[in-house]
mmCIF file of C-alpha atoms in Angstrom:
data_model
loop_
_atom_site.group_PDB
_atom_site.id
_atom_site.type_symbol
_atom_site.label_atom_id
_atom_site.label_comp_id
_atom_site.label_asym_id
_atom_site.label_seq_id
_atom_site.Cartn_x
_atom_site.Cartn_y
_atom_site.Cartn_z
ATOM 1 C CA UNK A 248 122.435 99.153 97.144
ATOM 2 C CA UNK A 249 119.111 100.669 98.164
ATOM 3 C CA UNK A 250 116.220 99.640 95.907
ATOM 4 C CA UNK A 251 114.738 103.118 96.034
ATOM 5 C CA UNK A 252 117.933 105.025 95.183
ATOM 6 C CA UNK A 253 118.972 105.324 91.549
ATOM 7 C CA UNK A 254 122.757 105.381 91.304
ATOM 8 C CA UNK A 255 122.795 108.956 90.005
ATOM 9 C CA UNK A 256 120.465 110.348 92.681
ATOM 10 C CA UNK A 257 121.788 113.515 94.316
ATOM 11 C CA UNK A 258 120.947 114.446 97.869
ATOM 12 C CA UNK A 259 119.044 117.679 98.421
ATOM 13 C CA UNK A 260 120.987 120.518 99.944
ATOM 14 C CA UNK A 261 120.172 121.331 103.535
ATOM 15 C CA UNK A 262 118.037 124.402 104.007
ATOM 16 C CA UNK A 263 118.565 127.102 106.622
ATOM 17 C CA UNK A 264 118.667 125.887 110.214
ATOM 18 C CA UNK A 265 118.085 127.659 113.507
ATOM 19 C CA UNK A 266 120.739 127.449 116.258
ATOM 20 C CA UNK A 267 121.288 123.932 117.609
ATOM 21 C CA UNK A 268 119.050 123.453 120.673
ATOM 22 C CA UNK A 269 120.003 121.482 123.775
ATOM 23 C CA UNK A 270 116.892 121.670 125.952
ATOM 24 C CA UNK A 271 118.365 119.475 128.705
ATOM 25 C CA UNK A 272 121.685 121.283 128.883
ATOM 26 C CA UNK A 273 122.657 121.526 132.548
ATOM 27 C CA UNK A 274 120.705 118.415 133.550
ATOM 28 C CA UNK A 275 122.926 115.665 134.980
ATOM 29 C CA UNK A 276 121.760 112.046 134.737
ATOM 30 C CA UNK A 277 123.305 109.033 136.488
ATOM 31 C CA UNK A 278 122.622 105.778 134.622
ATOM 32 C CA UNK A 279 123.334 102.560 136.532
ATOM 33 C CA UNK A 280 124.273 100.277 133.651
ATOM 34 C CA UNK A 281 121.466 97.940 132.599
ATOM 35 C CA UNK A 282 120.149 97.178 129.112
ATOM 36 C CA UNK A 283 116.637 98.161 130.208
ATOM 37 C CA UNK A 284 117.551 101.793 130.967
ATOM 38 C CA UNK A 285 120.202 102.222 128.252
ATOM 39 C CA UNK A 286 117.776 103.670 125.711
ATOM 40 C CA UNK A 287 116.283 106.112 128.210
ATOM 41 C CA UNK A 288 119.784 107.424 128.905
ATOM 42 C CA UNK A 289 120.524 107.645 125.191
ATOM 43 C CA UNK A 290 117.358 109.660 124.520
ATOM 44 C CA UNK A 291 118.123 112.087 127.340
ATOM 45 C CA UNK A 292 121.701 112.487 126.081
ATOM 46 C CA UNK A 293 120.222 113.254 122.658
ATOM 47 C CA UNK A 294 118.377 116.166 124.251
ATOM 48 C CA UNK A 295 121.590 117.611 125.652
ATOM 49 C CA UNK A 296 121.693 116.091 129.156
ATOM 50 C CA UNK A 297 125.022 115.121 130.704
ATOM 51 C CA UNK A 298 124.569 111.364 131.166
ATOM 52 C CA UNK A 299 127.121 109.537 133.321
ATOM 53 C CA UNK A 300 127.073 105.787 132.698
ATOM 54 C CA UNK A 301 128.054 103.806 135.805
ATOM 55 C CA UNK A 302 129.419 100.315 135.026
ATOM 56 C CA UNK A 303 131.113 97.573 137.083
ATOM 57 C CA UNK A 304 134.934 97.654 136.938
ATOM 58 C CA UNK A 305 135.118 94.344 135.044
ATOM 59 C CA UNK A 306 133.323 96.001 132.143
ATOM 60 C CA UNK A 307 136.646 97.549 131.139
ATOM 61 C CA UNK A 308 137.819 94.164 129.824
ATOM 62 C CA UNK A 309 134.929 93.759 127.368
ATOM 63 C CA UNK A 310 135.298 94.657 123.692
ATOM 64 C CA UNK A 311 132.616 97.097 122.464
ATOM 65 C CA UNK A 312 129.717 95.649 120.512
ATOM 66 C CA UNK A 313 127.751 97.475 117.788
ATOM 67 C CA UNK A 314 124.982 98.027 120.342
ATOM 68 C CA UNK A 315 127.537 99.625 122.684
ATOM 69 C CA UNK A 316 128.468 102.139 120.022
ATOM 70 C CA UNK A 317 124.901 103.398 119.931
ATOM 71 C CA UNK A 318 123.806 103.193 123.555
ATOM 72 C CA UNK A 319 127.063 104.639 124.909
ATOM 73 C CA UNK A 320 127.298 107.489 122.405
ATOM 74 C CA UNK A 321 126.953 110.929 123.902
ATOM 75 C CA UNK A 322 127.510 109.705 127.480
ATOM 76 C CA UNK A 323 130.367 109.868 129.968
ATOM 77 C CA UNK A 324 131.510 106.549 131.452
ATOM 78 C CA UNK A 325 132.802 105.670 134.908
ATOM 79 C CA UNK A 326 133.344 102.346 136.649
ATOM 80 C CA UNK A 327 132.046 101.598 140.135
ATOM 81 C CA UNK A 328 131.401 98.394 142.072
ATOM 82 C CA UNK A 329 127.990 98.780 143.692
ATOM 83 C CA UNK A 330 128.241 95.351 145.336
ATOM 84 C CA UNK A 331 130.511 96.795 148.012
ATOM 85 C CA UNK A 332 129.776 99.479 150.579
ATOM 86 C CA UNK A 333 132.497 101.837 149.316
ATOM 87 C CA UNK A 334 130.968 101.745 145.842
ATOM 88 C CA UNK A 335 127.477 102.505 147.114
ATOM 89 C CA UNK A 336 128.885 105.327 149.259
ATOM 90 C CA UNK A 337 130.523 106.820 146.166
ATOM 91 C CA UNK A 338 127.252 106.581 144.238
ATOM 92 C CA UNK A 339 125.492 108.474 147.028
ATOM 93 C CA UNK A 340 128.135 111.172 146.834
ATOM 94 C CA UNK A 341 127.539 111.366 143.084
ATOM 95 C CA UNK A 342 123.778 111.594 143.602
ATOM 96 C CA UNK A 343 124.237 114.842 145.496
ATOM 97 C CA UNK A 344 125.257 116.459 142.187
ATOM 98 C CA UNK A 345 122.658 114.759 139.972
ATOM 99 C CA UNK A 346 119.175 115.622 138.766
ATOM 100 C CA UNK A 347 118.149 112.128 137.626
ATOM 101 C CA UNK A 348 119.077 108.547 138.526
ATOM 102 C CA UNK A 349 118.182 105.771 136.076
ATOM 103 C CA UNK A 350 118.147 102.273 137.579
ATOM 104 C CA UNK A 351 116.640 98.896 136.690
ATOM 105 C CA UNK A 352 115.893 95.743 138.614
ATOM 106 C CA UNK A 353 113.318 94.155 140.932
ATOM 107 C CA UNK A 354 112.515 95.881 144.239
ATOM 108 C CA UNK A 355 114.318 93.291 146.376
ATOM 109 C CA UNK A 356 117.585 93.883 144.543
ATOM 110 C CA UNK A 357 117.069 97.645 144.764
ATOM 111 C CA UNK A 358 116.533 97.406 148.532
ATOM 112 C CA UNK A 359 119.703 95.348 148.922
ATOM 113 C CA UNK A 360 121.697 98.057 147.132
ATOM 114 C CA UNK A 361 119.967 100.942 148.919
ATOM 115 C CA UNK A 362 118.688 102.313 145.600
ATOM 116 C CA UNK A 363 114.950 102.503 146.239
ATOM 117 C CA UNK A 364 113.187 105.854 146.102
ATOM 118 C CA UNK A 365 112.574 105.540 149.842
ATOM 119 C CA UNK A 366 116.339 105.190 150.390
ATOM 120 C CA UNK A 367 117.245 108.131 148.176
ATOM 121 C CA UNK A 368 114.483 110.719 148.555
ATOM 122 C CA UNK A 369 115.159 111.786 152.172
ATOM 123 C CA UNK A 370 118.803 112.554 151.350
ATOM 124 C CA UNK A 371 118.181 113.924 147.841
ATOM 125 C CA UNK A 372 114.656 115.407 147.755
ATOM 126 C CA UNK A 373 115.176 117.018 144.317
ATOM 127 C CA UNK A 374 116.405 113.798 142.680
ATOM 128 C CA UNK A 375 114.165 112.249 140.020
ATOM 129 C CA UNK A 376 114.499 108.444 140.126
ATOM 130 C CA UNK A 377 113.634 106.627 136.913
ATOM 131 C CA UNK A 378 112.991 102.902 137.471
ATOM 132 C CA UNK A 379 112.387 99.964 135.148
ATOM 133 C CA UNK A 380 111.490 96.453 136.340
ATOM 134 C CA UNK A 381 110.199 93.531 134.304
ATOM 135 C CA UNK A 382 106.926 93.383 136.272
ATOM 136 C CA UNK A 383 107.065 96.755 138.012
ATOM 137 C CA UNK A 384 107.936 97.468 141.631
ATOM 138 C CA UNK A 385 104.751 96.107 143.207
ATOM 139 C CA UNK A 386 102.477 93.080 142.965
ATOM 140 C CA UNK A 387 103.124 89.380 143.570
ATOM 141 C CA UNK A 388 105.485 89.046 140.580
ATOM 142 C CA UNK A 389 107.634 92.094 141.339
ATOM 143 C CA UNK A 390 110.648 90.036 142.492
ATOM 144 C CA UNK A 391 110.144 87.071 140.171
ATOM 145 C CA UNK A 392 113.188 86.356 137.974
ATOM 146 C CA UNK A 393 112.381 87.317 134.402
ATOM 147 C CA UNK A 394 113.724 88.807 131.191
ATOM 148 C CA UNK A 395 112.320 90.630 128.171
ATOM 149 C CA UNK A 396 111.064 87.429 126.532
ATOM 150 C CA UNK A 397 109.125 86.475 129.679
ATOM 151 C CA UNK A 398 107.542 89.935 129.845
ATOM 152 C CA UNK A 399 106.680 89.747 126.127
ATOM 153 C CA UNK A 400 105.078 86.320 126.529
ATOM 154 C CA UNK A 401 103.012 87.348 129.545
ATOM 155 C CA UNK A 402 101.924 90.734 128.145
ATOM 156 C CA UNK A 403 99.517 89.145 125.666
ATOM 157 C CA UNK A 404 101.451 90.577 122.726
ATOM 158 C CA UNK A 405 103.300 87.375 121.827
ATOM 159 C CA UNK A 406 99.999 85.541 121.422
ATOM 160 C CA UNK A 407 99.147 87.663 118.338
ATOM 161 C CA UNK A 408 102.685 87.613 116.874
ATOM 162 C CA UNK A 409 103.434 85.148 114.111
ATOM 163 C CA UNK A 410 101.668 83.092 111.476
ATOM 164 C CA UNK A 411 98.251 81.471 111.962
ATOM 165 C CA UNK A 412 98.568 77.790 112.813
ATOM 166 C CA UNK A 413 102.191 78.181 113.941
ATOM 167 C CA UNK A 414 103.582 78.843 117.435
ATOM 168 C CA UNK A 415 103.785 82.494 118.522
ATOM 169 C CA UNK A 416 107.071 84.247 117.788
ATOM 170 C CA UNK A 417 109.172 86.625 119.855
ATOM 171 C CA UNK A 418 109.719 90.275 119.052
ATOM 172 C CA UNK A 419 113.124 91.425 117.727
ATOM 173 C CA UNK A 420 115.862 91.355 120.390
ATOM 174 C CA UNK A 421 115.547 94.073 123.044
ATOM 175 C CA UNK A 422 112.364 95.539 121.563
ATOM 176 C CA UNK A 423 110.756 95.331 124.994
ATOM 177 C CA UNK A 424 113.645 97.065 126.801
ATOM 178 C CA UNK A 425 113.818 99.877 124.275
ATOM 179 C CA UNK A 426 110.073 100.458 124.414
ATOM 180 C CA UNK A 427 110.155 100.610 128.212
ATOM 181 C CA UNK A 428 113.161 102.928 127.998
ATOM 182 C CA UNK A 429 111.306 105.323 125.716
ATOM 183 C CA UNK A 430 108.402 105.482 128.165
ATOM 184 C CA UNK A 431 110.848 106.041 131.018
ATOM 185 C CA UNK A 432 112.541 108.944 129.240
ATOM 186 C CA UNK A 433 109.134 110.553 128.673
ATOM 187 C CA UNK A 434 108.219 110.095 132.335
ATOM 188 C CA UNK A 435 111.529 111.580 133.464
ATOM 189 C CA UNK A 436 110.928 114.679 131.342
ATOM 190 C CA UNK A 437 107.508 115.116 132.949
ATOM 191 C CA UNK A 438 109.006 114.705 136.430
ATOM 192 C CA UNK A 439 111.686 117.306 135.669
ATOM 193 C CA UNK A 440 109.005 119.716 134.458
ATOM 194 C CA UNK A 441 107.037 119.130 137.663
ATOM 195 C CA UNK A 442 110.162 119.591 139.793
ATOM 196 C CA UNK A 443 110.683 123.045 138.318
ATOM 197 C CA UNK A 444 107.391 123.979 139.967
ATOM 198 C CA UNK A 445 107.471 121.935 143.205
ATOM 199 C CA UNK A 446 111.279 121.731 143.749
ATOM 200 C CA UNK A 447 110.835 118.058 144.654
ATOM 201 C CA UNK A 448 111.723 114.952 142.702
ATOM 202 C CA UNK A 449 109.631 111.866 142.352
ATOM 203 C CA UNK A 450 109.979 108.282 141.159
ATOM 204 C CA UNK A 451 108.980 107.385 137.604
ATOM 205 C CA UNK A 452 108.329 103.653 137.347
ATOM 206 C CA UNK A 453 107.893 101.595 134.178
ATOM 207 C CA UNK A 454 106.975 97.910 133.956
ATOM 208 C CA UNK A 455 108.360 96.185 130.852
ATOM 209 C CA UNK A 456 105.290 93.933 130.780
ATOM 210 C CA UNK A 457 102.895 96.889 130.917
ATOM 211 C CA UNK A 458 104.870 98.838 128.304
ATOM 212 C CA UNK A 459 104.290 95.918 125.927
ATOM 213 C CA UNK A 460 100.666 95.406 126.934
ATOM 214 C CA UNK A 461 99.655 98.908 125.811
ATOM 215 C CA UNK A 462 100.928 98.291 122.279
ATOM 216 C CA UNK A 463 98.418 97.664 119.504
ATOM 217 C CA UNK A 464 94.890 97.286 120.895
ATOM 218 C CA UNK A 465 95.102 93.796 122.353
ATOM 219 C CA UNK A 466 94.108 94.698 125.912
ATOM 220 C CA UNK A 467 91.320 97.115 124.995
ATOM 221 C CA UNK A 468 89.846 94.527 122.605
ATOM 222 C CA UNK A 469 89.964 91.837 125.291
ATOM 223 C CA UNK A 470 88.529 94.188 127.935
ATOM 224 C CA UNK A 471 85.849 95.963 125.901
ATOM 225 C CA UNK A 472 84.786 93.210 123.496
ATOM 226 C CA UNK A 473 85.660 90.089 125.476
ATOM 227 C CA UNK A 474 87.719 88.554 122.670
ATOM 228 C CA UNK A 475 91.365 87.994 121.849
ATOM 229 C CA UNK A 476 93.006 89.144 118.648
ATOM 230 C CA UNK A 477 94.518 86.326 116.613
ATOM 231 C CA UNK A 478 97.765 85.885 114.716
ATOM 232 C CA UNK A 479 97.595 87.095 111.123
ATOM 233 C CA UNK A 480 101.262 86.887 110.148
ATOM 234 C CA UNK A 481 102.286 89.654 107.753
ATOM 235 C CA UNK A 482 98.681 90.125 106.607
ATOM 236 C CA UNK A 483 97.115 93.434 107.627
ATOM 237 C CA UNK A 484 94.026 93.019 109.795
ATOM 238 C CA UNK A 485 91.869 95.054 107.393
ATOM 239 C CA UNK A 486 93.660 95.959 104.142
ATOM 240 C CA UNK A 487 93.624 93.435 101.272
ATOM 241 C CA UNK A 488 96.041 93.244 99.590
ATOM 242 C CA UNK A 489 97.939 94.163 102.716
ATOM 243 C CA UNK A 490 100.801 91.742 103.136
ATOM 244 C CA UNK A 491 104.383 90.797 102.278
ATOM 245 C CA UNK A 492 104.907 89.220 98.857
ATOM 246 C CA UNK A 493 107.847 87.235 97.472
ATOM 247 C CA UNK A 494 109.309 88.782 94.306
ATOM 248 C CA UNK A 495 112.285 88.086 92.035
ATOM 249 C CA UNK A 496 114.915 89.564 94.339
ATOM 250 C CA UNK A 497 113.381 89.541 97.803
ATOM 251 C CA UNK A 498 110.146 90.842 99.277
ATOM 252 C CA UNK A 499 107.804 93.814 99.000
ATOM 253 C CA UNK A 500 104.958 94.988 101.187
ATOM 254 C CA UNK A 501 101.737 96.106 99.498
ATOM 255 C CA UNK A 502 98.847 97.951 101.122
ATOM 256 C CA UNK A 503 95.504 98.589 99.391
ATOM 257 C CA UNK A 504 92.717 99.932 101.582
ATOM 258 C CA UNK A 505 89.581 102.064 101.449
ATOM 259 C CA UNK A 506 91.560 104.824 103.141
ATOM 260 C CA UNK A 507 93.405 105.172 99.814
ATOM 261 C CA UNK A 508 90.498 105.796 97.380
ATOM 262 C CA UNK A 509 90.875 104.238 93.962
ATOM 263 C CA UNK A 510 93.888 102.113 94.851
ATOM 264 C CA UNK A 511 92.058 98.812 94.223
ATOM 265 C CA UNK A 512 90.955 99.967 90.776
ATOM 266 C CA UNK A 513 94.466 101.180 89.901
ATOM 267 C CA UNK A 514 95.926 97.826 90.961
ATOM 268 C CA UNK A 515 93.403 95.928 88.800
ATOM 269 C CA UNK A 516 94.251 98.123 85.815
ATOM 270 C CA UNK A 517 97.958 97.368 86.244
ATOM 271 C CA UNK A 518 97.225 93.638 86.539
ATOM 272 C CA UNK A 519 95.157 93.675 83.342
ATOM 273 C CA UNK A 520 91.834 93.058 85.126
ATOM 274 C CA UNK A 521 92.303 89.344 85.903
ATOM 275 C CA UNK A 522 88.975 87.473 85.693
ATOM 276 C CA UNK A 523 89.471 85.992 89.195
ATOM 277 C CA UNK A 524 89.105 89.510 90.625
ATOM 278 C CA UNK A 525 86.273 90.741 88.393
ATOM 279 C CA UNK A 526 83.579 90.598 91.108
ATOM 280 C CA UNK A 527 82.388 94.179 91.685
ATOM 281 C CA UNK A 528 82.014 93.463 95.394
ATOM 282 C CA UNK A 529 85.800 93.379 95.661
ATOM 283 C CA UNK A 530 85.676 97.172 95.463
ATOM 284 C CA UNK A 531 84.606 97.098 99.108
ATOM 285 C CA UNK A 532 87.494 96.722 101.521
ATOM 286 C CA UNK A 533 85.547 94.655 104.055
ATOM 287 C CA UNK A 534 84.436 92.261 101.339
ATOM 288 C CA UNK A 535 88.040 91.850 100.183
ATOM 289 C CA UNK A 536 89.085 91.159 103.786
ATOM 290 C CA UNK A 537 86.485 88.398 104.013
ATOM 291 C CA UNK A 538 87.912 86.839 100.826
ATOM 292 C CA UNK A 539 91.610 87.326 101.437
ATOM 293 C CA UNK A 540 92.339 83.675 100.613
ATOM 294 C CA UNK A 541 91.019 84.143 97.053
ATOM 295 C CA UNK A 542 92.660 87.518 96.387
ATOM 296 C CA UNK A 543 96.146 87.099 97.821
ATOM 297 C CA UNK A 544 97.345 84.220 95.570
ATOM 298 C CA UNK A 545 96.317 86.122 92.410
ATOM 299 C CA UNK A 546 98.215 89.238 93.495
ATOM 300 C CA UNK A 547 101.184 87.124 94.623
ATOM 301 C CA UNK A 548 101.524 85.503 91.188
ATOM 302 C CA UNK A 549 101.466 88.922 89.521
ATOM 303 C CA UNK A 550 104.054 90.479 91.851
ATOM 304 C CA UNK A 551 106.372 87.455 91.502
ATOM 305 C CA UNK A 552 107.090 88.509 87.897
ATOM 306 C CA UNK A 553 108.907 91.682 88.997
ATOM 307 C CA UNK A 554 111.871 92.901 91.032
ATOM 308 C CA UNK A 555 111.462 95.058 94.105
ATOM 309 C CA UNK A 556 112.563 98.203 92.283
ATOM 310 C CA UNK A 557 110.227 97.569 89.361
ATOM 311 C CA UNK A 558 107.280 97.178 91.718
ATOM 312 C CA UNK A 559 108.244 100.212 93.773
ATOM 313 C CA UNK A 560 108.730 102.551 90.800
ATOM 314 C CA UNK A 561 105.602 101.448 88.958
ATOM 315 C CA UNK A 562 103.650 101.533 92.196
ATOM 316 C CA UNK A 563 104.749 105.119 92.742
ATOM 317 C CA UNK A 564 103.712 106.022 89.222
ATOM 318 C CA UNK A 565 100.271 104.525 89.808
ATOM 319 C CA UNK A 566 99.984 105.979 93.345
ATOM 320 C CA UNK A 567 100.000 102.546 94.981
ATOM 321 C CA UNK A 568 101.562 101.786 98.346
ATOM 322 C CA UNK A 569 104.138 99.127 97.397
ATOM 323 C CA UNK A 570 107.532 99.251 99.032
ATOM 324 C CA UNK A 571 110.591 97.017 99.266
ATOM 325 C CA UNK A 572 111.355 95.135 102.469
ATOM 326 C CA UNK A 573 114.791 96.598 103.177
ATOM 327 C CA UNK A 574 117.674 94.973 104.950
ATOM 328 C CA UNK A 575 119.347 97.222 107.561
ATOM 329 C CA UNK A 576 122.204 97.912 105.153
ATOM 330 C CA UNK A 577 119.769 98.906 102.420
ATOM 331 C CA UNK A 578 118.076 101.240 104.877
ATOM 332 C CA UNK A 579 121.432 102.928 105.530
ATOM 333 C CA UNK A 580 121.889 103.483 101.788
ATOM 334 C CA UNK A 581 118.379 104.785 101.206
ATOM 335 C CA UNK A 582 118.052 108.328 99.894
ATOM 336 C CA UNK A 583 115.604 109.287 102.677
ATOM 337 C CA UNK A 584 117.948 108.055 105.396
ATOM 338 C CA UNK A 585 120.894 109.913 103.901
ATOM 339 C CA UNK A 586 118.961 113.105 103.266
ATOM 340 C CA UNK A 587 117.870 113.376 106.901
ATOM 341 C CA UNK A 588 121.329 112.671 108.316
ATOM 342 C CA UNK A 589 120.047 109.924 110.585
ATOM 343 C CA UNK A 590 123.428 108.214 110.862
ATOM 344 C CA UNK A 591 125.930 110.495 112.562
ATOM 345 C CA UNK A 592 129.654 110.206 113.180
ATOM 346 C CA UNK A 593 130.858 109.561 116.738
ATOM 347 C CA UNK A 594 134.408 109.268 118.043
ATOM 348 C CA UNK A 595 135.371 105.908 119.551
ATOM 349 C CA UNK A 596 138.738 105.849 121.383
ATOM 350 C CA UNK A 597 140.958 103.324 119.662
ATOM 351 C CA UNK A 598 138.545 102.916 116.755
ATOM 352 C CA UNK A 599 138.409 106.369 115.182
ATOM 353 C CA UNK A 600 135.114 107.728 113.881
ATOM 354 C CA UNK A 601 132.171 105.385 113.400
ATOM 355 C CA UNK A 602 128.601 105.838 112.188
ATOM 356 C CA UNK A 603 125.856 105.421 114.797
ATOM 357 C CA UNK A 604 122.123 106.135 114.641
ATOM 358 C CA UNK A 605 121.299 109.660 115.749
ATOM 359 C CA UNK A 606 118.454 110.719 117.994
ATOM 360 C CA UNK A 607 115.008 109.735 116.649
ATOM 361 C CA UNK A 608 113.866 113.354 116.825
ATOM 362 C CA UNK A 609 115.035 116.646 115.334
ATOM 363 C CA UNK A 610 114.907 120.018 117.087
ATOM 364 C CA UNK A 611 114.755 123.009 114.746
ATOM 365 C CA UNK A 612 115.852 120.641 111.999
ATOM 366 C CA UNK A 613 118.901 119.411 113.958
ATOM 367 C CA UNK A 614 119.879 116.259 115.788
ATOM 368 C CA UNK A 615 122.039 116.896 118.837
ATOM 369 C CA UNK A 616 125.332 115.260 117.786
ATOM 370 C CA UNK A 617 126.791 112.712 120.227
ATOM 371 C CA UNK A 618 129.933 113.807 122.006
ATOM 372 C CA UNK A 619 131.576 110.446 121.294
ATOM 373 C CA UNK A 620 131.521 106.829 122.457
ATOM 374 C CA UNK A 621 133.478 106.544 125.721
ATOM 375 C CA UNK A 622 135.549 103.610 126.906
ATOM 376 C CA UNK A 623 134.449 102.054 130.222
ATOM 377 C CA UNK A 624 135.937 104.186 132.956
ATOM 378 C CA UNK A 625 137.162 106.872 130.554
ATOM 379 C CA UNK A 626 135.779 109.656 132.748
ATOM 380 C CA UNK A 627 136.747 108.262 136.163
ATOM 381 C CA UNK A 628 139.204 111.040 136.923
ATOM 382 C CA UNK A 629 136.958 113.799 135.605
ATOM 383 C CA UNK A 630 133.976 112.639 137.638
ATOM 384 C CA UNK A 631 135.578 111.373 140.841
ATOM 385 C CA UNK A 632 138.202 114.115 141.176
ATOM 386 C CA UNK A 633 136.412 117.041 139.577
ATOM 387 C CA UNK A 634 132.793 116.373 140.584
ATOM 388 C CA UNK A 635 132.758 114.166 143.677
ATOM 389 C CA UNK A 636 135.847 115.830 145.113
ATOM 390 C CA UNK A 637 138.030 112.819 145.863
ATOM 391 C CA UNK A 638 141.742 113.423 146.152
ATOM 392 C CA UNK A 639 144.358 111.577 144.108
ATOM 393 C CA UNK A 640 145.192 109.247 146.999
ATOM 394 C CA UNK A 641 141.532 108.427 147.666
ATOM 395 C CA UNK A 642 140.919 107.595 144.011
ATOM 396 C CA UNK A 643 144.078 105.498 143.864
ATOM 397 C CA UNK A 644 142.947 103.544 146.941
ATOM 398 C CA UNK A 645 139.530 102.895 145.386
ATOM 399 C CA UNK A 646 141.195 101.699 142.200
ATOM 400 C CA UNK A 647 143.623 99.491 144.120
ATOM 401 C CA UNK A 648 140.744 97.826 145.995
ATOM 402 C CA UNK A 649 138.769 97.285 142.775
ATOM 403 C CA UNK A 650 135.934 99.676 143.667
ATOM 404 C CA UNK A 651 136.589 101.748 140.515
#
């Protein structure tokens, strides 16, 4: 049960809403299946685009994972073997009816498949090509084998992640791919806006390594000040207290900073003005940061006497920023999550209706609901017969040969 939700809490009623917007309605996106572009396709689908997910035929044998339920929701799904000429020919026929192509991989692999911008632009001058590669499409490392962890390690971001004195730690799984995908979706929107004026598409390229490198201020600090940031664990770089604390039933995060006037004094009052923290200089945030080793243990001992809910509720009463560290399930139960309708219902063939995260943005107070979670190849007939224009015999021959 969510720490912040009393059992009797009622959800607020939804207020008036304007008509549901779909700003990308009429935009068709082809997504060549790859984890690095999956989030970009999901974001565009959340804006109303028709996203056609193109997967290898063997994908039909795989059972859906929880990640599939999210990244596939709102898309159409076809199967196509791009390793053979007939599959690539079919993709080119599809591209004639598309506005955007999302594709990932190093430039050498893209050239082998005929999926570079130089391959596509002469035939489809209005097509926007959205590309993600671990190290980008140029430079000496462009074709080097890599994955998200390699890009994270070489971006400089891993070096500041973790606890002082311990080895650096990796980001949560797929954080790098999703971040790059968000940047790609933004770039695609800009390219579509430009195309409305120029009538010509362009390539939008995102490097996973560079997408990570612009996070925080690691690169600007190294470039402008000639120094590297260091690992601080869960401790905030400025605020003290500003860390994660162990309590009776888990963990809380507390944040006391000069940007929240009076918060230090209110915390001391709650703690009963412990003599260890009586120095008047502790009122200054920078002084507290310089003496974090003396302050943190005193606060930790005080917080350890309480549960997460006790600390949260009393912190709210005293206007202090203290919040529970939620598990994902507790987040789902939280009153704020439920009130905003973040988890939406999507239809999964063979599984019924399941809850999946909605789009991370609202338009006129609405999230565009996903059309469902398709099975691999569910839309083969719709796309290949109705859009590409294949006949029944042609489609049957492609299926017989394993192309679809």
